[in-house]
Coordinates of C-alpha atoms and ligand atoms in Angstrom, one line a residue:
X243 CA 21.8 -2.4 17.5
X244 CA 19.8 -0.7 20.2
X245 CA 16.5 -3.0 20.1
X246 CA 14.2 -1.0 22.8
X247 CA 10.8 -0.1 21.2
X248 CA 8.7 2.4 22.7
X249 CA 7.4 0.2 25.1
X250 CA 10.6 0.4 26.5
X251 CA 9.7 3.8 27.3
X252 CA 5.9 3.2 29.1
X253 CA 2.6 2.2 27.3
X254 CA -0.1 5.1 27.5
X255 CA -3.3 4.6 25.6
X256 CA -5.2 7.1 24.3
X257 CA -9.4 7.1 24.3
X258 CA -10.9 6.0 21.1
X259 CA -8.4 3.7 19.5
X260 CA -8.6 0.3 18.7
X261 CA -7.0 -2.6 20.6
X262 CA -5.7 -4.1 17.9
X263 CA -4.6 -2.3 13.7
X264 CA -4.0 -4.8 11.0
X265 CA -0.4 -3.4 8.9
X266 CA -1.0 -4.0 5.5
X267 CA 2.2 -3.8 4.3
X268 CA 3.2 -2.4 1.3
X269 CA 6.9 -2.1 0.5
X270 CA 7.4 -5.1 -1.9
X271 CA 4.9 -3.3 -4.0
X272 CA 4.5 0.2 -3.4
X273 CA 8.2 0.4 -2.3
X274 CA 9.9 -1.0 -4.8
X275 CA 7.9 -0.2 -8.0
X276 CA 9.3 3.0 -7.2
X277 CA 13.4 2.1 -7.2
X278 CA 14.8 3.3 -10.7
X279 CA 17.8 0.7 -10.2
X280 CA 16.1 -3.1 -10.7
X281 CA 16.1 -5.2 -7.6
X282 CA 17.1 -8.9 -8.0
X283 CA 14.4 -11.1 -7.6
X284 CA 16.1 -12.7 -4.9
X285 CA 16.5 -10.2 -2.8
X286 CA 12.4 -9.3 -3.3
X287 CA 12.0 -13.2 -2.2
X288 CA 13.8 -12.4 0.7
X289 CA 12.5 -9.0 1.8
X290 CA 9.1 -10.5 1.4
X291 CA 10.1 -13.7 3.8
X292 CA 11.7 -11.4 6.1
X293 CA 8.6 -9.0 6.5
X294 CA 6.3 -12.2 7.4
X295 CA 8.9 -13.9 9.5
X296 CA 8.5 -10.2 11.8
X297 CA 4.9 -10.6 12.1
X298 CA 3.5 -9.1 9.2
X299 CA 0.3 -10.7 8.0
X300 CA -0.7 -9.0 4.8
X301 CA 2.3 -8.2 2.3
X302 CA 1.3 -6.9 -0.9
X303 CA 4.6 -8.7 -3.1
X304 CA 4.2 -7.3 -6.5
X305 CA 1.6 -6.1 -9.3
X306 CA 0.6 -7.6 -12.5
X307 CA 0.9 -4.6 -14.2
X308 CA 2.0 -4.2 -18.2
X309 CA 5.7 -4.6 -17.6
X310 CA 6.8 -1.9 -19.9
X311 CA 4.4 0.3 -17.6
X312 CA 6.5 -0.4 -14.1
X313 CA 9.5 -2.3 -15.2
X314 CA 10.4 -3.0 -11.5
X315 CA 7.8 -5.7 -10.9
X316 CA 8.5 -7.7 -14.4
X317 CA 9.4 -10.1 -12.3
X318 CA 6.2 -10.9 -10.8
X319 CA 5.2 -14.6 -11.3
X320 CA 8.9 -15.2 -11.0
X321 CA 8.5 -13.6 -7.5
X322 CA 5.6 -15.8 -6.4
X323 CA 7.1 -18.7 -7.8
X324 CA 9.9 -18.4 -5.2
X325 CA 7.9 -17.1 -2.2
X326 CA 7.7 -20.0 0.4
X327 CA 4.1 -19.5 1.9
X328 CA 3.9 -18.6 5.8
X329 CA 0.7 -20.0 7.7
X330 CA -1.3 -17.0 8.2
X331 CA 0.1 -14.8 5.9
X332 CA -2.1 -13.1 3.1
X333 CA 0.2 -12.3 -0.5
X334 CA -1.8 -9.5 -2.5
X335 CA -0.8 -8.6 -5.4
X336 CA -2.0 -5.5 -7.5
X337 CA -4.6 -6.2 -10.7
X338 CA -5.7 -3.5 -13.1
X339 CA -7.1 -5.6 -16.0
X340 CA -8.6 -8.8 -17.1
X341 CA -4.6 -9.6 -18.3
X342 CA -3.4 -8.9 -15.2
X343 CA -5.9 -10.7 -13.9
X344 CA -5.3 -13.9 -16.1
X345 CA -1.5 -13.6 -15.4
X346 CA -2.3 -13.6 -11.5
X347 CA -4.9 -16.6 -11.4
X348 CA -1.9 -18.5 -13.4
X349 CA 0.0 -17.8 -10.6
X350 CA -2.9 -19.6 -8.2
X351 CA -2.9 -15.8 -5.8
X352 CA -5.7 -15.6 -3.4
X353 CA -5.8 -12.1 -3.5
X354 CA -5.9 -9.0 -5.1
X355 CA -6.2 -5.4 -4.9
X356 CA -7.7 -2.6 -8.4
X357 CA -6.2 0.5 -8.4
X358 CA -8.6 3.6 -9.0
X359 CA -8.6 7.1 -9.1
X360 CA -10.5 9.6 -7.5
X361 CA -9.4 12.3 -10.5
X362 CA -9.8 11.9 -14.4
X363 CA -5.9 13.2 -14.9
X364 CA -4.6 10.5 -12.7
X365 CA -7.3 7.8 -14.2
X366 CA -5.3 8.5 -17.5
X367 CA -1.9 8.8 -16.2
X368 CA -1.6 5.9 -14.5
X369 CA -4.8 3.3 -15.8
X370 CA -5.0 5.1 -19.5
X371 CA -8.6 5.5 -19.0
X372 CA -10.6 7.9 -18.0
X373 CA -12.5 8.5 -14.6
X374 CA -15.6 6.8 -15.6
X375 CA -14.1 4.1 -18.1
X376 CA -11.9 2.9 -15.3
X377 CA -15.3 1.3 -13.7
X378 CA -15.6 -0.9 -16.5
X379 CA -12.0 -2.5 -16.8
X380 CA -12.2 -2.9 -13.4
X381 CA -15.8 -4.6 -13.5
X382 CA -15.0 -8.0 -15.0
X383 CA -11.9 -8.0 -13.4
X384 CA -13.4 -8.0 -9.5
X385 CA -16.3 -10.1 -10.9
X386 CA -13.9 -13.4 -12.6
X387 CA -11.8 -12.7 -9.6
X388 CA -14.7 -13.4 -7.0
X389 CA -16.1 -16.1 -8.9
X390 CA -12.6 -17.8 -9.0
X391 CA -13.0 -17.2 -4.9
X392 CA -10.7 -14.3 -4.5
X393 CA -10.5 -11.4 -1.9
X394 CA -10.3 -8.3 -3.8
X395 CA -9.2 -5.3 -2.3
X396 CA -9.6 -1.3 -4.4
X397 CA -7.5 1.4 -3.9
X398 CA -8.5 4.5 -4.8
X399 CA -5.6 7.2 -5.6
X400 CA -5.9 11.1 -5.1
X401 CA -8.1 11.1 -2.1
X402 CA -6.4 14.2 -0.6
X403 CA -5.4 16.5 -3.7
X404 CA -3.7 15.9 -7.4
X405 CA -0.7 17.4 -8.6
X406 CA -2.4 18.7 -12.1
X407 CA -5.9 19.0 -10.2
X408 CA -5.9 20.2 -6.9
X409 CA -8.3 20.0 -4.3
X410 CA -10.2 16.9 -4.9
X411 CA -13.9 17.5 -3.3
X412 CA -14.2 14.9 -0.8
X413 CA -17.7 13.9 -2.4
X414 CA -16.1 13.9 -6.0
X415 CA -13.9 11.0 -3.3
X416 CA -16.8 9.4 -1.8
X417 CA -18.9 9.1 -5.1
X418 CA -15.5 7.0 -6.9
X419 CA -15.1 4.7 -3.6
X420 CA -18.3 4.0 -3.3
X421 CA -18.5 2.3 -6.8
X422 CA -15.1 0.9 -6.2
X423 CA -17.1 -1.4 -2.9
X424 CA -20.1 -1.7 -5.2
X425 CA -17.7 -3.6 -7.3
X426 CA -17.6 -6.4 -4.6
X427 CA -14.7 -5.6 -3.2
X428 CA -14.2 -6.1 0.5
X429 CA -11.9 -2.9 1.5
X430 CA -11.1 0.4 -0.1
X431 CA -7.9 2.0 0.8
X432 CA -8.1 5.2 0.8
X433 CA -4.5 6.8 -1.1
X434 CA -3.1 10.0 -0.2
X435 CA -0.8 9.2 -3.2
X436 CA 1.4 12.7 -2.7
X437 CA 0.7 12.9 0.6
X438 CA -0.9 16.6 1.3
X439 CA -3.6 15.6 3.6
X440 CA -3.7 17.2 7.0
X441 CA -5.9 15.1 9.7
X442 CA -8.9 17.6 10.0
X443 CA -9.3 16.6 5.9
X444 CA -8.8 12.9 6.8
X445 CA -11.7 13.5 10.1
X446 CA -13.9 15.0 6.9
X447 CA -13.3 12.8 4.4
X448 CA -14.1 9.4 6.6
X449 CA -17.1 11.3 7.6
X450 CA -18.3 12.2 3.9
X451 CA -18.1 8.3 4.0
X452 CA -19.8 7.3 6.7
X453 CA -22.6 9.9 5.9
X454 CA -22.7 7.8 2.2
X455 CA -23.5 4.7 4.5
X456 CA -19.8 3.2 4.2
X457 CA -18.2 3.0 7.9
X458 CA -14.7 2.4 9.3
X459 CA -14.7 -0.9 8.9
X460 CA -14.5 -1.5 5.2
X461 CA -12.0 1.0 5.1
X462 CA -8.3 1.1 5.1
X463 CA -5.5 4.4 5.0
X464 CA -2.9 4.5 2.8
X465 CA -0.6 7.6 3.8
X466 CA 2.3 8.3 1.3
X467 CA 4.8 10.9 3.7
X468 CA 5.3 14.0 1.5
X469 CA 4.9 16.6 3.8
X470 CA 5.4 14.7 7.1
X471 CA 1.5 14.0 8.2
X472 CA 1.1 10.4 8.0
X473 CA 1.2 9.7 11.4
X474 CA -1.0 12.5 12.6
X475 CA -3.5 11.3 9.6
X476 CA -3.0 7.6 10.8
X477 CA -3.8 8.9 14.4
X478 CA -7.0 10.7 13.5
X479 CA -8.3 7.6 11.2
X480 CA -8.1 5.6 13.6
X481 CA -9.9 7.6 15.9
X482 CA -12.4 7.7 13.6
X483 CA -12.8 4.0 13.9
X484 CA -10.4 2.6 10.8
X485 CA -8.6 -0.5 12.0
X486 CA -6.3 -1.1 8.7
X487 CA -3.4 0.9 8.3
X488 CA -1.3 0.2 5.0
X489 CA 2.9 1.3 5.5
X490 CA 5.8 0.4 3.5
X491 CA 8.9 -0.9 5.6
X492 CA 12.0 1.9 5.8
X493 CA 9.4 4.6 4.4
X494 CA 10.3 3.1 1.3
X495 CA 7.8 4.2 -2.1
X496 CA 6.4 6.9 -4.1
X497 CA 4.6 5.9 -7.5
X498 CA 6.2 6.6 -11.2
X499 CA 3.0 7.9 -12.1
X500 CA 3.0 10.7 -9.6
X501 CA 6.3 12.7 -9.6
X502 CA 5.2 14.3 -6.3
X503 CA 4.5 10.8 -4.5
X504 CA 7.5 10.2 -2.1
X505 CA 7.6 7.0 0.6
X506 CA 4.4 5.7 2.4
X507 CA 4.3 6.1 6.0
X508 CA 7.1 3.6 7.3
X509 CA 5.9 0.6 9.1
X510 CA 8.5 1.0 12.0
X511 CA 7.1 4.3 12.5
X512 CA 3.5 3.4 12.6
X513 CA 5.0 0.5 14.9
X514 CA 7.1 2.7 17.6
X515 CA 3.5 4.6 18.0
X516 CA 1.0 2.1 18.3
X517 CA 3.3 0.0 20.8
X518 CA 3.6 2.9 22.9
X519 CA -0.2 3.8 22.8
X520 CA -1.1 -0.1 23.9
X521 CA -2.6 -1.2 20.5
X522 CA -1.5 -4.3 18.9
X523 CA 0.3 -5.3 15.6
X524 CA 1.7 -8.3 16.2
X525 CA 4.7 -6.9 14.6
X526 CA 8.8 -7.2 16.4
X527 CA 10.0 -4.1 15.4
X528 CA 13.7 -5.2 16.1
X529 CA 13.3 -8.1 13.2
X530 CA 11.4 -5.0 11.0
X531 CA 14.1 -3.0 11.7
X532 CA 16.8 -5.0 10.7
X533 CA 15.0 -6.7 7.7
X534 CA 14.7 -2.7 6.6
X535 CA 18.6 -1.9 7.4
X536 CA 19.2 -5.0 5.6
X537 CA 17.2 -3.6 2.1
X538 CA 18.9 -0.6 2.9
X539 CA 22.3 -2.4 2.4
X540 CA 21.0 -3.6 -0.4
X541 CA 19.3 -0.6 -2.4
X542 CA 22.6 1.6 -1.4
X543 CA 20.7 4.1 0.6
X544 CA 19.9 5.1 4.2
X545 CA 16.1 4.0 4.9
X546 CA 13.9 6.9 5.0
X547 CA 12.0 5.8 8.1
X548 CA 13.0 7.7 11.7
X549 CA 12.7 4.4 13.6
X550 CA 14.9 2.9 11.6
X551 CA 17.7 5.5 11.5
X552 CA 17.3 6.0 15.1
X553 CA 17.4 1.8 16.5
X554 CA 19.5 1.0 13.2
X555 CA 23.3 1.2 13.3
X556 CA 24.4 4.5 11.8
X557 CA 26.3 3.8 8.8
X558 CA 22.9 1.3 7.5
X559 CA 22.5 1.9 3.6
X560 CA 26.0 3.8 3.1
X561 CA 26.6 7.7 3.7
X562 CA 23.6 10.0 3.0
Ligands
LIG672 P1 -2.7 0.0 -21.9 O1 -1.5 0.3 -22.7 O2 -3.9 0.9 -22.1 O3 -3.1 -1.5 -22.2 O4 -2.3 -0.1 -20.4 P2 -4.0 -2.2 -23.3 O5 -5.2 -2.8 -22.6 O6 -4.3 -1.2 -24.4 O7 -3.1 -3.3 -23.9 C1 -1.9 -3.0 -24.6 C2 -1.0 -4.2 -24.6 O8 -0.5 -4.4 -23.2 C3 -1.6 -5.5 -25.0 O9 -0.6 -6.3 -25.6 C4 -2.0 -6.2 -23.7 O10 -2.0 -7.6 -23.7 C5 -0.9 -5.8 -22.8 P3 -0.6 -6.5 -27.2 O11 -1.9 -7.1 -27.5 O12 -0.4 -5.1 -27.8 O13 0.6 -7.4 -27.4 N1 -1.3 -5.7 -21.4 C6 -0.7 -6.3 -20.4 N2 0.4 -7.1 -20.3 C7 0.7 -7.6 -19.1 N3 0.0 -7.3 -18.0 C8 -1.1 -6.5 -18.0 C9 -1.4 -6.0 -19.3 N4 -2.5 -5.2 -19.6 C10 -2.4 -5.0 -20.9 N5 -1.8 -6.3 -16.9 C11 -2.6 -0.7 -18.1 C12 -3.3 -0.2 -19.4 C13 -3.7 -0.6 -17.0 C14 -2.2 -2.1 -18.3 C15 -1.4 0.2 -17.8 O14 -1.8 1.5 -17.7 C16 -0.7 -0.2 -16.5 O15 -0.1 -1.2 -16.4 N6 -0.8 0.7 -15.4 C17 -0.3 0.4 -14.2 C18 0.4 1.6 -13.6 C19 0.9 1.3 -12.2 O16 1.2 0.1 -11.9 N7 1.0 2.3 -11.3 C20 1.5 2.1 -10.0 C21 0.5 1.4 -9.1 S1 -0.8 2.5 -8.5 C22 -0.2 3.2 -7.1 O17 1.0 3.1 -6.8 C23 -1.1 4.0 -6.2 C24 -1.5 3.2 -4.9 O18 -0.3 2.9 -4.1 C25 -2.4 4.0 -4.0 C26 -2.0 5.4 -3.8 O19 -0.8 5.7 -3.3 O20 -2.8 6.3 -4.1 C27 -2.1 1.8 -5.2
LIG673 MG1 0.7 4.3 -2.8

């Protein structure tokens, strides 16, 4: 395997960045909820170990969802039961209810993350509640949670446009997050769950934030790859001062709930770019790579991500 990074190739920084992004990585999670074909646990327990062992610090593993509701992640105590803890590495898992929550505090996790929406469709779809009722199941959820000393992350969905909505008025965006950080949560990710934003959308929309009195630094991206602008909307957050960038390893993803939802941005591409630019990850994107050839193997499929087709051997994940 060719192993060079794009370091190899010079580092030139660019004004306005950070020095250093935080990957919140998503694949476990947002990846694989999305495979139609069920993963064995083991090889989740190993894909997980692998990410951490490349230098990956925050690995959301699974969700505590209703099982029937993302069959995928049924296994999730069973998951956590087998995960050997690395120093220095944070396990989220995904919450939507006070079950979930009770299932997850079993489980002794230190963190998780609610799941909102921006639009009422997508609230039903995917929570069955509506826009407004979705603030109180998440509520007691993030309260319980943060009196049992958890972090607790939100997510809110549909940031960028809905496939039954449309255009999504970025205060419509602002107004849902908002609440979502009223909650007590310490960062909202901000989901471009069928990925049609386009960076002067993601300049306005971080903006609309700020201007509500929530900056950068409680804030956190979540690009899914659609239409190929997660990179240039990664680039222009973090210009805008956002230091959290959430990716799934090999591009893999999409959400069940969202037929339109393809793979998040890939880690090894975010990777490639921020090594060449100068800013840090802490991430060896030779063991990233081959932990994502090695899923590939695995799932049956060449990974989705260009880094990892390009530094990968050619025949990773079968024919395409
Ligand atoms: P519901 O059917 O309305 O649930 O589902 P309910 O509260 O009416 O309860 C019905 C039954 O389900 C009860 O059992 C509950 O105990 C049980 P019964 O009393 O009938 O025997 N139940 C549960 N069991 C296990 N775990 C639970 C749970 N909750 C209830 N947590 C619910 C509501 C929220 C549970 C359901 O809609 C759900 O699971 N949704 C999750 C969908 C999902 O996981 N989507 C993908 C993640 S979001 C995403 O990918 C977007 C993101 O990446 C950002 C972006 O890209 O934009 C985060
Ligand atoms: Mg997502």
């Amino acid at each position: 395997m060719t192993t060079a990074g794009s370091a190899g190739y010079g580092t030139y920084r660019l004004d306005g960045l950070p020095a250093r992004v935080t990957i919140h990585e998503v694949g476990p999670r947002d990846g694989l909820q999305n495979e139609a074909a069920i993963v064995p646990v083991e090889v989740k327990a190993e894909f997980v170990t692998r990410l951490a062992r490349a230098g990956l610090t925050r690995i959301e593993t699974t969700s505590f969802v209703h099982p029937k509701w993302v069959p995928q992640l049924a296994d999730a105590a069973e998951l956590l039961d087998r995960l050997e803890p690395a120093p220095g590495v944070r396990y989220p898992v995904l919450v939507p209810n006070e079950r979930g929550l009770d299932r997850a505090l079993e489980r002794g996790v230190a963190e998780i993350a609610i799941f909102g929406s921006a639009t009422e469709t997508f609230a039903r779809r995917n929570l069955n509640q509506g826009l407004e009722s979705q603030f109180a199941m998440f509520a007691p959820v993030v309260e319980r949670a943060l009196r049992h000393g958890l972090r607790v992350r939100a997510y809110l969905s549909m940031c960028f446009g809905d496939p039954w909505e449309g255009a999504v008025p970025v205060e419509q965006v602002v107004r849902a997050g908002a609440r979502l950080l009223d909650l007590g949560c310490f960062e909202l990710s901000l989901g471009d769950t069928i990925g049609v934003g386009t960076p002067g959308h993601v300049a306005e929309l971080l903006d609309g934030f700020a201007a509500a009195g929530v900056g950068p630094e409680r804030l956190a991206v979540h690009f899914h790859d659609t239409y190929g602008q997660a990179l240039a909307n990664t680039l222009t957050a973090l210009t805008k001062g956002v230091t959290v960038v959430d990716a799934s390893a090999g591009g893999l993803g999409g959400c069940p709930y969202a037929e339109s939802a393809t793979g998040n941005l890939a880690t090894e591409d975010l990777v490639w770019m921020l090594d060449g630019l100068g800013v840090e990850t802490g991430v060896d994107l030779t063991s990233l790579v081959e932990t994502s050839v090695w899923l590939a193997d695995r799932l049956g499929r060449p990974s989705a991500s260009r880094v990892v087709r390009a530094l990968g051997p050619a025949d990773a994940g079968g024919s395409d």
